[in-house]
Structures are given as structure tokens and as C-alpha cells.
Amino acid sequence: LQPGATMTKYGVDDMVMLSKVSENSILENIKKRYDADIIYTYIGHVLIAVNPYKLIEQLYTERTLKDYRGKYQYELPPHVYSIADAMFRALFSEGENQCVIISGESGAGKTVTSKHIMHFIAAVSGQNPEVQRTKDIILESNPLLEAFGNAKTIRNNNSSRFGKYMEIQFDLKGDPEGGRITNYLLEKSRVVFQANGERNFHIFYQLLTGADGQMKNELYLGSAQDYFYTNQGNSFKVDGIDDVQEFRDTTNAMDIIGFSQDEKRSCLRIVAAILHLGNIQFVDGGKDDSALRDTYAAECVAALLEVPLQSVQQALLFRTIQTGVGKRGSTYACPQAVDGAEYSRDALAKALYSKMFDWIVQKINEGLYINDPDSYTIGVLDIYGFEIFQKNGFEQMCINYVNEKLQQIFIQLTLKAEQEEYGKEGIPWENIDYFNNKICCDLIESKRNPIGVIGLLDDVCNFPKGSDDKFLGKLQEAFSQHAHFTMGGANEFVIKHYAGDVTYNVDGFVDKNKDLLFNDLIELGAMSQNSFIRNLFPEVGTLDKKRPTTAGFKIKNSIGELVDTLSKCQPHYIRCVKPNEKKARNCFDSALTLHQVRYLGLLENVRVRRAGFAYRQFYDKFFYRYRVCSEETWPNFSGDHKAGTAAILKILSLEGGGKEYATGNTKIFIRNPETVFSLEEMRERKVATYANRIQMFFGRFALRRYFWELECAGNDAIYGKKERRRLSFERPYTSDYINYRENYELKRIVEGFGKEKVHFADNATKYDRRSRRQRRILLMSSAAVYIIALEKNKDKDKVARRKKPFIYNLKRRLPASSISAIVVSSKQDSFMQFIIPSEHDNLLECRRKTEFLSCMVKICNTNVQVSDVMNITIKGGKKRKVTFVTDAKSGDGKMKGAKVGVAPGMSKDSKPNLPEPERVQTTTILPQRTLNAKVGGGGGGASAPQPPMGGRPTPGAPPSRPTPGGVPPGRPTPGGAPRPVSRGGPPRGGARGGRGRGMPMPMPGMRGRGRGGY
């Protein structure tokens, strides 16, 4: 075990800390943790997630989510919430768009992992109606797209049969304001064919089981066993999936996203029409033609698509062929044999479904669309996993090609680029070997020398008589000597992928790549009386004008665009691992898991991470982010950025020369992430302190009327009833007397009960039934009174006790609604009795009791009573009487037994001089924003450089002066272009949430951060 590693009997949290690095030690660590229901493990910043195939108790509760909010990676055990929080914080602290790449085999848990990330992001952002609407659409897009895009396969009960990249846009307050979904390669062939043990897309079974009687009659529906498109796999029910409830969730999601009733109805009519299409059967006519076996299914299709029955028969039984052009051209309706008619039937079903799916994605995007050049984005990639089936076709080759590209991104950014960077920066480094799958990607996608598999397939498709056999022959000619290609059995070829060798059967490759939809079928859809269906076929006006692109060309281009998009974001990685092929809980297949450990490159990842540096940053970026941490660099520094970086690291007493950090030509390299976390902690606390000082200073001015009204309320409540203390009679109110604003442990206690604004914080003394004094902290929020003790840490772990000898312990929380009255005496003492009906009372002494009473009266409308005899209910229901008497020697109040002696104070009729403050007119100046950028266009990368201390220049304001040392405000990036120091609003930084953090990003002035409820 390496120093600093978290080691338990369940292995290490971060496998970089393993004492022995080998495939077996990695496998053993994963297995130990899996057996203990610990499914998450780190390799540096990469999260390894093992699918447990069960719900683990307390792993995804609201309490767990709050625990991970605003915490650094080392503070809590590995979790997907930690990755989500790191993205959310880095989005604003670094000012860069973020993305998370979730990869793994089919059935490894990628879709569920992406849902947890979305849930976390939704939970930590705002609650106003417009933000809530956006969050609802983002969250409800999941069940909708799963219904139409997921299906049961032999490897996964809820397998994504399409790729999805969800981009969420955030405004400068950290709230989601819009987004966009890009979908990739829907598996259209599943609509018409399913292997044994598999199902069609979920929506078919949801509709057949979840629709009520009236809907079934309108759509002429029966059961799933009645339809060819749903009964081929002979699998109708799935463990863990309730199709009836899922159908309700799907239709509810349609409502939330904004589907009209006609749009909902049209989507379900298309699904039903596809079911009936599959039941149309053909018989041989004897003359190379065919006929319908019966017309019932065709009649249902015609009625649901709102087209004439004759047109349905014509489109399926005949194919229109045009010869010549212009006046010399002729058009013929050629009859089709049975196989041709079946091809047309299936092609129409696939076209209807894929066009409807694309429309659904577009509908979601319309609901999320917003133009905001200042927004940042978080991208979540959930795409089909690597697949090896008994028979692998064109779809599997495309899916595995996409996974090769994602693996290449991972290698490029985590292994190859990192090692190359050390050489460029002059850092001593011994290269670590790894498998680079670029050779496999080139085999599939290369455009020349030699042309790749997809290119060869496109060439074959361009010939009129191109066939699967010709494609196979061309593959053998081109790649017979290729290291990652071999020929298989009859009609088969083998590609040696990074995840293993896959045998592909060429049957249907050419037809699936052509992805042709005959003009007859396009015209059939375009003649529908239903405008929704008619609009799905816009190509009717552009028939025969250009050759359509192939499916392989589309997927290659779209994945190229995806790679470009991901390369512009700061990436985070989650590698999902499947522990067994049976989809069984508590079952660990060591051989299968070891295979994934190998092809995912986890061993090489651990080696590079152990030998390298966890953090690296350009000197100027590092200096400007952390200069506030050192008195030598803040507020003024005369040296260059490299010298400033050295001065900042000096405060941590780090050892240079590569042991704890190294200096490169343009960057600083820090070996341990804990060092960076320490700097972040220090920075946030410093900035929080400055922000609180500014807020408190401004509060003296802005909140004068509030405090005046507060003082009036408290004094009026006891005027004429209670004697006053001379020293505190006209004391100004400040609300916070214990620095609650910067006490993160106290904040965490309050935040555990929700977003409550704290109005009063002070020390107090509690008296028990035997009149013994106990020190307490008294907090009053808008919802409750908190009584908190500071006690010795009794943790069994000695290290934990040494790190934190004292801890805050919440003794009692009194909801404001449960306090029937607060009783005080008529003397000048500071005792208060809290009366809680049906529970025991509390007796507290607080020197600033008048201010506390003011808050309770004004904010919670609490009843204040005055009596020199307090009848206190103690635990067990017994009563105890405490009497207050005048005693000149007792000062402000001394308790002995059941009697409190109090010296005489000022007259009960004394009233402080509280002149009403003048009303001052104020003007709010907001940053100017122009909402005219396209969504997903880089997240505000086009914004102009801005002054260093946040916000655009106020009109008429003088230009900002250069910072000391000659460093200009818009300092250049390594690429040479000026970078904005701030994106508007206050400078980033502030009190951390989590341990009292309201938001996990360091920005003061944001909701719950650096404000402390004041």
C-alpha cells in the first residue's frame, strides 16, 4: 500500500495506491469491493463502475447526494456523484465546458450511470419555475427516449439501441437553462427482426399492455403474441420492467416535454401501424409478382396512417421505375415478388419508426433550445457498448467502430498525450507501452492507402449490381495481409478489435448500408391526411435529385463531429465493467472481468498515473487562480507567472525536483491531487472571507431598514413588561456573533434539513433539570431553532480523532411551528424558556436575547410571554418550577437551584432611541447579455475579453489599469489569443458548500454560497 492510500479489508479506493501493480491485483481489488457491494473505484480521476445488477441500499439517496455535493474527490469514497460534482464545479472554476465519457460493454450499466449524473445536476441547481421546467424536460427525456430507443437484448434488459450525447447549458448562476440532444445510429433493423430471447423497442410492449380498452379499440390492437414484429424473439416480459407503469411514465413525459394531444396520438398511431405492417403477408402470384394473403392488416395500416387502402397495396406490391428523362422518360409500375414486397414492407416500417424517433429528439430539443453566448455546457455521452453476438451484422460493426473511436479518445488523452506532454515540457519520463487502437480505427474508417472497410462498402453500394459477395471479395483483396483482419467462414470476416475478435456475417451489409427507401413508400407517407405523418416525409419534393448518403457514411461523419465536440471539452471518464454474462446479482466472473481489465487498458492507466503527475496547468492560469492564497502574491506581485507559482507553492512546503511537483517549460506539474485540493480549500476560504467582509460592509447600508424593523419588533414585544440591561440597551444588531458565515460544519448541519436562511447565531448556555450549565450554540433560521453542542470526538478511529478532536453535535431542532411561546422574566436577565407542547421544554440563557426575540417575533410570529415563575416541563412529563427574584448581588442573573437572582435593571418603560432610517434610492446594474448564439456552439467561446475583476465595463467607467508587475488584464493563453479573466458578475470564489456549501462551485453571491443566510 502506498502512503496516503485509503486501505480497508475491501481494498483501496484508488488503484493508483496499490502496492503491487498487475492485472491480478487490479482484478482482486475490484472483486473485494464488488463482494462488499462497493461498486465504485478510482484510477486517479477515472471512475471504474461495476454493474451490481441490483439496487444497493443507501447508495443513491438524497442524503448521499447532499454528502457528495461540493466535496473533493479525496474526502469521500468513490462515487458517480463525485464525478458529477467535479464537472459541475470545474464548469465555473475553470471556465471550460465539461463532458463525461461513459464507456463499457453492453450491459455494463452505462445508461443507469448517465441517469445518476443527470439526477445530481438537477438536484444541485436552482428551483425557480423556468429552471424547473428545463430540469423537468431534461429528466423526462430519459424515460421517453428509453421507451422509443431501448430494448431487451440477451446481454441487457434495457440496452440502448442508439447513441445519445446530451448537452446541458448553464447560465452564470449555475442553473440549467437549455440543452441539446444529438442521437446516433438508431438500430432500425430491430423494428422488423429480433433474435431469440430479445424484444423489439420497449414502446411496442408498453402500448400493447398499458393502453386502455378504448385506445386498443381505436388502434385495433391485440397482445404482443399476435404481431410478427413483437413475437419473433419469443420474449414478452422482462424482469424488473413493468410495461404498464412504463407506459404511464412515457405518456407523462410526453406531456411534460410539450407534446400536443394530436402529436401524442399520432406517435401512438404510427407505433400501432408498424405492428399491423408486420402482419401483412404475401403470396406468390405465379408471374414474378405477389398478392396480399388477406387485407385486414393492410386495412388497419391504411386507417392508422390515414391513406387509401389501394395506395398501401400499390406501394407494397409494385415498384415504380423511371427510364429516361424529361419528355422521353417513361414510368413503369413493376410488380414485386414476395421477397421484394417483404423488403418494401420492412423498409416502410423502419422508415416510419426512425423518422418518428428523429422527430421526438427534435421535439425535446425545441423544448430545451436557448441562444445564450455566455452559457457553459456539460455533455453526457451515453452510447451503445461493445457487442459480440452469435451472429454479428452491419449494426454490430458500426457499434463496435464507435466504441473503437471512444477508446481512441481515452488513449489519446490519458496515455498518449500525457506521456508526450512530459517530453515537450522537459520533465524526465520513461515511456510506458500500451496498445494504441488507431490501427483498428484506420482499418474501418480510412479514406485512402488503403481505403477502409466502410469506404469499400460504399464503393460496392455505388455499383448497380453490388452485392454482399462482391463486398467480401474486395475485403479479402484489400486486407489479406492486415494484422487486425482475417477471413472467417462462409460469408464471414473477422476484425481484431481492442475488446476482442469479432466475426461479422456479410449478409445484408450492402442493403443496410444503402438504407434505401423507394419513392413509392415516400409518396405513400406524403399522401397521408394526417399532417404529422405527412411532415415526416419532406423528401417527396426532392425525389431523384441526388444520390442519398449511405448509413456508413452518416455514422462516420457523425462520430467525427462527436469526437471534435468532445475534444473541445474538459473530459471526465467513467469505465463501466460487467461482472457476469447472466445479469445476475452477487456473481463475479473473474475471467470475464479480467478480459475487460485488459482491453480497457486499466493496468497501463494505473502505471501512467502512478509514474506521472495528477495535475498540470499553465503558469498564468495557476497564478491567477491561486495567488490569493499567498500574502507574497496577493494583492500585488511584481514577478512573472512562473515566479508567482513558486511563491504560491512555498506556503505548502512542497518538495520540488519531481518529488511533489515539477516545473516545465510552460506548465507547473503537481504529483498528488491532495495538494491541489488543499490549494482549493485555502483559496475558497480566503475568497469566502473577502466576500463575507464585502457583504457585511454592504449589509450595514442595504439592511438598515431591516435591522430597524427587527429592533422595533423585539423592543415592542417586551416594552413595559421587562427591565432592560444598560450595556446592551441600544446595541446595534449584527445577527452573526460566532462567524457562522465561515463555519462550514455548522452550515452543513442546517443544510441537512433543506435550504433554510439563518437569521441569528450566537453562543448560549443551557440549564438541565439539576441547574447545571452546558455551553451551546443557538441558531435561528426561518424554519427552526437549533441547539448545538461542541463535544469531544468519540470516533473509534484514532486518526479521525486526532484530525478532528471536537465535533458539532445537534442536540435539538425546534421547528418554529412547534414553539407555542417563549417565556422571559420581568427582570434584566437573559433567560428564555421554550415551551413545546407534548414535548419537554428548554431553558436557555443568551446575552443577546432581545435580538433573538426580535427575529422570532418578526420572522416566525412567535408569542412572547413575561412571567417571573417558569413552569418547565422536563423529560418524562414532570414539571419543574424556576423563580426569578431581585438580588442586588447577582448581577445580570445567577441561578442557584430553582431560583434565579437578578440585580435591578433599567425601568420597564425604557425605550431605546430608534430613529427611522432614510430611504435611499438604489440602482441595480446587470451585465449586458445578447442572446443570439446557437445552442452548443462552444459555450460562450466567442465572448470578448473582459476586465479582470468580473463583469463588463460599466458605461462611462474609466478603463481598467494593468495589474502590478505588468500583467495585462486579458492575459494571453498559450495559443496567443487573449482570454477573459471573468465571464461577468462577481469574481469567482467563495465559501464552500458541502460542509456548509450551498453550491459546489466557488462563486460568491450565488445561491447559498458565501451568504450564510444573511
JSON list of N, CA and C in Angstrom, two decimals, residues 119-146:
[
{"chain": "A", "resi": 119, "resn": "HIS", "atom": "N", "xyz": [-29.43, 13.22, -12.54]},
{"chain": "A", "resi": 119, "resn": "HIS", "atom": "CA", "xyz": [-30.16, 13.45, -11.30]},
{"chain": "A", "resi": 119, "resn": "HIS", "atom": "C", "xyz": [-29.38, 14.36, -10.37]},
{"chain": "A", "resi": 120, "resn": "PHE", "atom": "N", "xyz": [-28.06, 14.16, -10.29]},
{"chain": "A", "resi": 120, "resn": "PHE", "atom": "CA", "xyz": [-27.24, 15.01, -9.42]},
{"chain": "A", "resi": 120, "resn": "PHE", "atom": "C", "xyz": [-27.27, 16.45, -9.90]},
{"chain": "A", "resi": 121, "resn": "ILE", "atom": "N", "xyz": [-27.09, 16.66, -11.19]},
{"chain": "A", "resi": 121, "resn": "ILE", "atom": "CA", "xyz": [-27.08, 18.02, -11.74]},
{"chain": "A", "resi": 121, "resn": "ILE", "atom": "C", "xyz": [-28.40, 18.71, -11.49]},
{"chain": "A", "resi": 122, "resn": "ALA", "atom": "N", "xyz": [-29.51, 17.97, -11.65]},
{"chain": "A", "resi": 122, "resn": "ALA", "atom": "CA", "xyz": [-30.82, 18.56, -11.40]},
{"chain": "A", "resi": 122, "resn": "ALA", "atom": "C", "xyz": [-30.99, 18.93, -9.94]},
{"chain": "A", "resi": 123, "resn": "ALA", "atom": "N", "xyz": [-30.44, 18.11, -9.04]},
{"chain": "A", "resi": 123, "resn": "ALA", "atom": "CA", "xyz": [-30.63, 18.33, -7.60]},
{"chain": "A", "resi": 123, "resn": "ALA", "atom": "C", "xyz": [-29.84, 19.52, -7.09]},
{"chain": "A", "resi": 124, "resn": "VAL", "atom": "N", "xyz": [-28.68, 19.81, -7.67]},
{"chain": "A", "resi": 124, "resn": "VAL", "atom": "CA", "xyz": [-27.84, 20.87, -7.12]},
{"chain": "A", "resi": 124, "resn": "VAL", "atom": "C", "xyz": [-28.11, 22.23, -7.74]},
{"chain": "A", "resi": 125, "resn": "SER", "atom": "N", "xyz": [-29.00, 22.30, -8.72]},
{"chain": "A", "resi": 125, "resn": "SER", "atom": "CA", "xyz": [-29.26, 23.58, -9.38]},
{"chain": "A", "resi": 125, "resn": "SER", "atom": "C", "xyz": [-30.54, 24.21, -8.83]},
{"chain": "A", "resi": 126, "resn": "GLY", "atom": "N", "xyz": [-30.92, 25.36, -9.38]},
{"chain": "A", "resi": 126, "resn": "GLY", "atom": "CA", "xyz": [-31.98, 26.20, -8.82]},
{"chain": "A", "resi": 126, "resn": "GLY", "atom": "C", "xyz": [-33.38, 25.61, -8.90]},
{"chain": "A", "resi": 127, "resn": "GLN", "atom": "N", "xyz": [-34.33, 26.35, -8.33]},
{"chain": "A", "resi": 127, "resn": "GLN", "atom": "CA", "xyz": [-35.70, 25.86, -8.22]},
{"chain": "A", "resi": 127, "resn": "GLN", "atom": "C", "xyz": [-36.74, 26.81, -8.81]},
{"chain": "A", "resi": 128, "resn": "ASN", "atom": "N", "xyz": [-36.32, 27.91, -9.43]},
{"chain": "A", "resi": 128, "resn": "ASN", "atom": "CA", "xyz": [-37.35, 28.81, -9.94]},
{"chain": "A", "resi": 128, "resn": "ASN", "atom": "C", "xyz": [-38.10, 28.15, -11.10]},
{"chain": "A", "resi": 129, "resn": "PRO", "atom": "N", "xyz": [-39.31, 28.63, -11.43]},
{"chain": "A", "resi": 129, "resn": "PRO", "atom": "CA", "xyz": [-40.17, 27.91, -12.39]},
{"chain": "A", "resi": 129, "resn": "PRO", "atom": "C", "xyz": [-39.52, 27.63, -13.73]},
{"chain": "A", "resi": 130, "resn": "GLU", "atom": "N", "xyz": [-38.78, 28.60, -14.28]},
{"chain": "A", "resi": 130, "resn": "GLU", "atom": "CA", "xyz": [-38.19, 28.38, -15.61]},
{"chain": "A", "resi": 130, "resn": "GLU", "atom": "C", "xyz": [-37.07, 27.35, -15.54]},
{"chain": "A", "resi": 131, "resn": "VAL", "atom": "N", "xyz": [-36.25, 27.42, -14.47]},
{"chain": "A", "resi": 131, "resn": "VAL", "atom": "CA", "xyz": [-35.19, 26.43, -14.29]},
{"chain": "A", "resi": 131, "resn": "VAL", "atom": "C", "xyz": [-35.81, 25.05, -14.08]},
{"chain": "A", "resi": 132, "resn": "GLN", "atom": "N", "xyz": [-36.89, 25.00, -13.27]},
{"chain": "A", "resi": 132, "resn": "GLN", "atom": "CA", "xyz": [-37.55, 23.72, -13.01]},
{"chain": "A", "resi": 132, "resn": "GLN", "atom": "C", "xyz": [-38.12, 23.13, -14.29]},
{"chain": "A", "resi": 133, "resn": "ARG", "atom": "N", "xyz": [-38.64, 23.97, -15.16]},
{"chain": "A", "resi": 133, "resn": "ARG", "atom": "CA", "xyz": [-39.18, 23.48, -16.43]},
{"chain": "A", "resi": 133, "resn": "ARG", "atom": "C", "xyz": [-38.08, 22.84, -17.26]},
{"chain": "A", "resi": 134, "resn": "THR", "atom": "N", "xyz": [-36.92, 23.50, -17.33]},
{"chain": "A", "resi": 134, "resn": "THR", "atom": "CA", "xyz": [-35.80, 22.96, -18.08]},
{"chain": "A", "resi": 134, "resn": "THR", "atom": "C", "xyz": [-35.34, 21.63, -17.48]},
{"chain": "A", "resi": 135, "resn": "LYS", "atom": "N", "xyz": [-35.23, 21.58, -16.14]},
{"chain": "A", "resi": 135, "resn": "LYS", "atom": "CA", "xyz": [-34.80, 20.34, -15.49]},
{"chain": "A", "resi": 135, "resn": "LYS", "atom": "C", "xyz": [-35.81, 19.22, -15.74]},
{"chain": "A", "resi": 136, "resn": "ASP", "atom": "N", "xyz": [-37.08, 19.54, -15.71]},
{"chain": "A", "resi": 136, "resn": "ASP", "atom": "CA", "xyz": [-38.11, 18.52, -15.96]},
{"chain": "A", "resi": 136, "resn": "ASP", "atom": "C", "xyz": [-37.97, 17.93, -17.36]},
{"chain": "A", "resi": 137, "resn": "ILE", "atom": "N", "xyz": [-37.74, 18.80, -18.34]},
{"chain": "A", "resi": 137, "resn": "ILE", "atom": "CA", "xyz": [-37.59, 18.30, -19.71]},
{"chain": "A", "resi": 137, "resn": "ILE", "atom": "C", "xyz": [-36.35, 17.41, -19.82]},
{"chain": "A", "resi": 138, "resn": "ILE", "atom": "N", "xyz": [-35.24, 17.84, -19.19]},
{"chain": "A", "resi": 138, "resn": "ILE", "atom": "CA", "xyz": [-34.00, 17.05, -19.24]},
{"chain": "A", "resi": 138, "resn": "ILE", "atom": "C", "xyz": [-34.23, 15.68, -18.60]},
{"chain": "A", "resi": 139, "resn": "LEU", "atom": "N", "xyz": [-34.85, 15.66, -17.43]},
{"chain": "A", "resi": 139, "resn": "LEU", "atom": "CA", "xyz": [-35.06, 14.40, -16.73]},
{"chain": "A", "resi": 139, "resn": "LEU", "atom": "C", "xyz": [-36.10, 13.53, -17.42]},
{"chain": "A", "resi": 140, "resn": "GLU", "atom": "N", "xyz": [-37.17, 14.13, -17.91]},
{"chain": "A", "resi": 140, "resn": "GLU", "atom": "CA", "xyz": [-38.23, 13.34, -18.54]},
{"chain": "A", "resi": 140, "resn": "GLU", "atom": "C", "xyz": [-37.85, 12.87, -19.94]},
{"chain": "A", "resi": 141, "resn": "SER", "atom": "N", "xyz": [-36.80, 13.45, -20.52]},
{"chain": "A", "resi": 141, "resn": "SER", "atom": "CA", "xyz": [-36.36, 12.93, -21.82]},
{"chain": "A", "resi": 141, "resn": "SER", "atom": "C", "xyz": [-35.83, 11.52, -21.69]},
{"chain": "A", "resi": 142, "resn": "ASN", "atom": "N", "xyz": [-35.35, 11.14, -20.50]},
{"chain": "A", "resi": 142, "resn": "ASN", "atom": "CA", "xyz": [-34.81, 9.79, -20.30]},
{"chain": "A", "resi": 142, "resn": "ASN", "atom": "C", "xyz": [-35.86, 8.71, -20.50]},
{"chain": "A", "resi": 143, "resn": "PRO", "atom": "N", "xyz": [-36.98, 8.72, -19.73]},
{"chain": "A", "resi": 143, "resn": "PRO", "atom": "CA", "xyz": [-37.98, 7.65, -19.96]},
{"chain": "A", "resi": 143, "resn": "PRO", "atom": "C", "xyz": [-38.56, 7.67, -21.36]},
{"chain": "A", "resi": 144, "resn": "LEU", "atom": "N", "xyz": [-38.69, 8.85, -21.96]},
{"chain": "A", "resi": 144, "resn": "LEU", "atom": "CA", "xyz": [-39.25, 8.92, -23.31]},
{"chain": "A", "resi": 144, "resn": "LEU", "atom": "C", "xyz": [-38.31, 8.29, -24.33]},
{"chain": "A", "resi": 145, "resn": "LEU", "atom": "N", "xyz": [-37.04, 8.66, -24.28]},
{"chain": "A", "resi": 145, "resn": "LEU", "atom": "CA", "xyz": [-36.08, 8.11, -25.24]},
{"chain": "A", "resi": 145, "resn": "LEU", "atom": "C", "xyz": [-35.79, 6.64, -24.97]},
{"chain": "A", "resi": 146, "resn": "GLU", "atom": "N", "xyz": [-35.87, 6.22, -23.71]},
{"chain": "A", "resi": 146, "resn": "GLU", "atom": "CA", "xyz": [-35.70, 4.80, -23.42]},
{"chain": "A", "resi": 146, "resn": "GLU", "atom": "C", "xyz": [-36.85, 3.98, -23.99]}
]
